[in-house]
Coordinates of C-alpha atoms in Angstrom, one line a residue:
M52 CA 76.7 -69.1 -69.3
K53 CA 79.4 -72.0 -69.5
Y54 CA 82.1 -69.6 -68.2
L55 CA 79.9 -68.5 -65.3
K56 CA 79.5 -72.2 -64.4
A57 CA 83.2 -73.0 -65.0
F58 CA 84.2 -70.3 -62.6
L59 CA 81.5 -71.3 -59.9
I60 CA 82.8 -74.8 -59.9
I61 CA 86.6 -73.8 -59.8
F62 CA 85.6 -71.3 -57.1
I63 CA 84.1 -74.1 -54.8
I64 CA 87.0 -76.4 -55.5
N65 CA 89.6 -73.6 -54.8
M66 CA 88.0 -73.1 -51.4
L67 CA 87.7 -76.6 -50.4
I68 CA 91.0 -77.6 -51.4
G69 CA 92.5 -74.5 -49.7
S70 CA 90.6 -75.2 -46.4
L71 CA 91.5 -78.7 -46.3
F72 CA 95.2 -78.0 -46.9
Y73 CA 95.0 -75.4 -44.2
L74 CA 93.4 -77.9 -41.7
L75 CA 95.7 -81.0 -42.6
F76 CA 98.9 -79.5 -43.2
P77 CA 99.6 -76.8 -40.6
D78 CA 103.4 -76.7 -41.2
Y79 CA 102.7 -75.6 -44.7
R80 CA 100.1 -73.1 -44.2
T81 CA 102.8 -70.3 -45.4
Y82 CA 102.1 -71.4 -48.9
L83 CA 98.5 -70.0 -48.4
I84 CA 99.6 -67.0 -46.5
K85 CA 102.9 -65.7 -47.1
E86 CA 103.7 -63.0 -49.5
D87 CA 105.4 -64.1 -52.9
S88 CA 104.2 -67.8 -52.1
L89 CA 101.9 -70.2 -54.0
I90 CA 98.5 -68.3 -53.6
E91 CA 99.7 -65.0 -54.2
N92 CA 101.9 -66.0 -57.2
L93 CA 98.7 -67.7 -58.7
S94 CA 96.8 -64.5 -58.1
A95 CA 99.3 -62.4 -60.0
I96 CA 99.5 -65.0 -62.8
S97 CA 95.7 -64.7 -63.2
Y98 CA 95.6 -61.2 -63.1
L99 CA 98.4 -61.0 -65.8
S100 CA 96.8 -63.6 -68.0
T101 CA 93.7 -61.5 -67.8
F102 CA 95.3 -58.3 -69.0
F103 CA 97.1 -60.1 -71.9
L104 CA 93.7 -61.9 -72.8
S105 CA 91.6 -58.6 -72.5
S106 CA 94.3 -56.9 -74.7
I107 CA 94.4 -59.7 -77.3
F108 CA 90.5 -59.4 -77.6
L109 CA 90.8 -55.6 -78.2
F110 CA 93.2 -56.0 -80.9
K111 CA 91.2 -58.5 -82.7
G112 CA 88.3 -56.1 -82.4
T113 CA 85.2 -56.3 -80.3
Q114 CA 81.9 -54.7 -79.6
H115 CA 82.8 -54.5 -76.0
K116 CA 85.6 -52.3 -76.0
K117 CA 85.1 -50.2 -72.9
P118 CA 84.4 -53.0 -70.6
L119 CA 87.4 -54.9 -72.0
I120 CA 89.7 -51.7 -71.5
L121 CA 88.6 -51.6 -68.0
I122 CA 89.2 -55.5 -67.5
A123 CA 92.8 -55.1 -69.0
F124 CA 93.5 -52.1 -66.6
L125 CA 92.2 -54.0 -63.6
G126 CA 94.1 -57.1 -64.6
L127 CA 97.4 -55.0 -64.8
L128 CA 96.7 -53.3 -61.5
G129 CA 95.8 -56.5 -59.8
C130 CA 99.2 -58.1 -61.1
L131 CA 101.2 -55.1 -59.8
D132 CA 99.3 -55.2 -56.5
E133 CA 100.0 -58.9 -56.1
I134 CA 103.9 -58.2 -56.3
S135 CA 103.7 -55.1 -54.2
F136 CA 104.5 -53.0 -57.4
G137 CA 107.9 -54.6 -57.6
E138 CA 108.9 -53.5 -54.2
R139 CA 110.6 -56.7 -53.3
L140 CA 111.8 -57.7 -56.8
F141 CA 113.6 -54.4 -57.2
K142 CA 114.2 -53.6 -53.7
L143 CA 112.3 -50.4 -53.9
N144 CA 111.5 -48.0 -51.0
M145 CA 107.9 -47.4 -51.3
P146 CA 106.4 -44.2 -49.8
R147 CA 104.4 -44.0 -46.6
I148 CA 101.2 -42.1 -45.6
N149 CA 100.2 -41.8 -42.0
G150 CA 102.3 -44.8 -41.3
V151 CA 101.1 -46.9 -44.0
K152 CA 103.4 -48.1 -46.7
L153 CA 102.0 -47.9 -50.1
D154 CA 103.1 -51.0 -51.7
S155 CA 99.6 -52.2 -52.7
A156 CA 96.2 -50.6 -54.0
H157 CA 94.4 -51.9 -50.9
D158 CA 96.6 -49.7 -48.8
F159 CA 94.5 -46.7 -49.6
V160 CA 91.7 -48.4 -47.8
S161 CA 93.7 -48.9 -44.5
I162 CA 94.5 -45.2 -44.9
G163 CA 90.9 -44.2 -45.2
Q164 CA 90.1 -46.5 -42.2
K165 CA 92.5 -44.8 -40.1
E166 CA 91.3 -41.4 -41.1
I167 CA 87.7 -42.3 -40.4
T168 CA 88.7 -43.8 -37.0
K169 CA 90.6 -40.8 -36.1
L170 CA 87.8 -38.5 -37.2
A171 CA 85.1 -40.7 -35.2
N172 CA 87.4 -40.3 -32.0
N173 CA 88.3 -36.8 -32.3
D174 CA 85.3 -35.0 -34.3
P175 CA 82.2 -37.6 -34.4
N176 CA 79.9 -34.7 -35.4
Y177 CA 81.9 -34.2 -38.6
L178 CA 81.8 -37.8 -39.4
F179 CA 78.1 -37.8 -39.1
L180 CA 77.8 -34.8 -41.2
L181 CA 80.0 -36.3 -44.0
L182 CA 77.9 -39.5 -43.8
G183 CA 74.7 -37.4 -44.2
I184 CA 76.2 -35.5 -47.2
G185 CA 77.3 -38.6 -48.7
G186 CA 73.8 -40.2 -48.3
I187 CA 72.0 -37.2 -49.8
V188 CA 74.3 -36.9 -52.7
L189 CA 73.9 -40.7 -53.5
A190 CA 70.1 -40.5 -53.2
T191 CA 70.0 -37.5 -55.5
V192 CA 72.1 -39.0 -58.1
T193 CA 70.0 -42.4 -57.9
F194 CA 66.7 -40.5 -58.0
R195 CA 68.1 -38.2 -61.1
Y196 CA 69.2 -41.1 -63.2
K197 CA 67.1 -43.9 -62.0
K198 CA 65.3 -44.5 -65.5
Q199 CA 69.0 -44.8 -66.9
L200 CA 70.2 -47.0 -64.2
K201 CA 67.1 -49.3 -64.4
Q202 CA 67.3 -49.6 -68.3
A203 CA 71.0 -50.4 -68.0
L204 CA 70.4 -53.1 -65.3
S205 CA 67.7 -54.6 -67.1
N206 CA 70.0 -55.2 -70.0
V207 CA 72.8 -56.6 -68.3
Y208 CA 72.1 -57.9 -64.7
Y209 CA 71.2 -61.4 -65.8
E210 CA 74.3 -61.7 -68.2
P211 CA 77.3 -63.9 -67.1
P212 CA 79.9 -61.1 -67.6
F213 CA 77.8 -58.8 -65.3
I214 CA 77.6 -61.5 -62.8
L215 CA 81.2 -62.5 -62.9
G216 CA 82.0 -58.7 -62.6
F217 CA 79.8 -58.7 -59.4
L218 CA 81.5 -61.8 -58.0
F219 CA 85.1 -60.0 -58.7
I220 CA 83.9 -56.9 -56.7
L221 CA 82.3 -58.9 -54.0
L222 CA 85.4 -61.3 -53.4
L223 CA 87.6 -58.3 -53.3
C224 CA 85.5 -56.3 -50.8
L225 CA 85.5 -59.5 -48.7
A226 CA 89.2 -59.6 -48.9
L227 CA 89.5 -56.0 -48.2
L228 CA 87.3 -56.4 -45.1
I229 CA 89.3 -59.1 -43.7
D230 CA 92.5 -57.3 -44.4
L231 CA 91.2 -54.4 -42.2
G232 CA 91.9 -56.7 -39.3
L233 CA 88.8 -56.0 -37.5
V234 CA 88.7 -59.6 -36.4
D235 CA 92.2 -61.1 -35.5
Y236 CA 91.9 -64.6 -36.5
Y237 CA 95.1 -66.3 -38.1
A238 CA 92.8 -68.5 -40.5
L239 CA 91.0 -65.4 -42.0
R240 CA 94.5 -64.5 -43.7
A241 CA 94.2 -67.8 -45.8
I242 CA 90.6 -66.9 -46.5
E243 CA 91.6 -63.6 -47.6
E244 CA 94.3 -64.8 -50.1
L245 CA 91.9 -67.4 -51.5
F246 CA 89.2 -64.7 -52.0
E247 CA 91.9 -62.6 -53.7
M248 CA 92.9 -65.5 -55.9
N249 CA 89.4 -66.4 -56.8
A250 CA 88.6 -62.7 -57.5
A251 CA 91.3 -62.6 -60.2
L252 CA 90.0 -65.8 -61.7
A253 CA 86.4 -64.2 -61.9
L254 CA 88.0 -61.2 -63.7
F255 CA 89.9 -63.7 -66.0
F256 CA 86.5 -65.5 -66.8
C257 CA 84.7 -62.2 -67.3
S258 CA 87.0 -61.2 -70.0
F259 CA 86.3 -64.7 -71.8
S260 CA 82.6 -64.2 -71.1
L261 CA 82.5 -60.6 -72.3
Q262 CA 84.3 -61.7 -75.7
K263 CA 81.6 -64.2 -76.4
Q264 CA 78.7 -62.0 -75.2
R265 CA 76.2 -60.6 -77.5
P266 CA 75.7 -56.7 -77.7
C267 CA 73.3 -55.4 -75.1
K268 CA 69.7 -54.5 -76.2
Q269 CA 69.1 -50.8 -76.7

């Protein structure tokens, strides 16, 4: 539980400092927003640290190998995403799909948004049909495996690694939502970067917390 408390304290401090910095030092807001600047570099370092930390825990031996493998993969992917997969470092020419340059993982969300918007404008009936099929599939799977899902959640939902993992996903989703540009407000760009940095920290603490976590009840 101490890792969860530590993250929550750091998260609050980060958001307060970032907000005050944005408000009090308008000439230096690029440190919060600009690519390859302070916040983005801190995010990349946090993700890379998570990758190495999880890898060390795996080599040392653990009862939570699968979650740590996932966290290590996400740490590496997050680091590569923050540095645009080396595009600027190595002067690469990244591919484009439907006018969207693929230099980060969240660009696939942008592509999906464009396709959904195009489908909604051109063939709204097909969009409703796809949404309906997706809802039916989700409901069927949930009903089919409801006992297994209930048992799994009852074993882990109150545990710090699960909460930290949930916060990681939540912060990333909020950052992705801002990145879609549905609301054009400059300050949101700073909030997006702060959310991404704190998501990386949540994953880092999740790795620590998972290493100390007892095995889930059977």
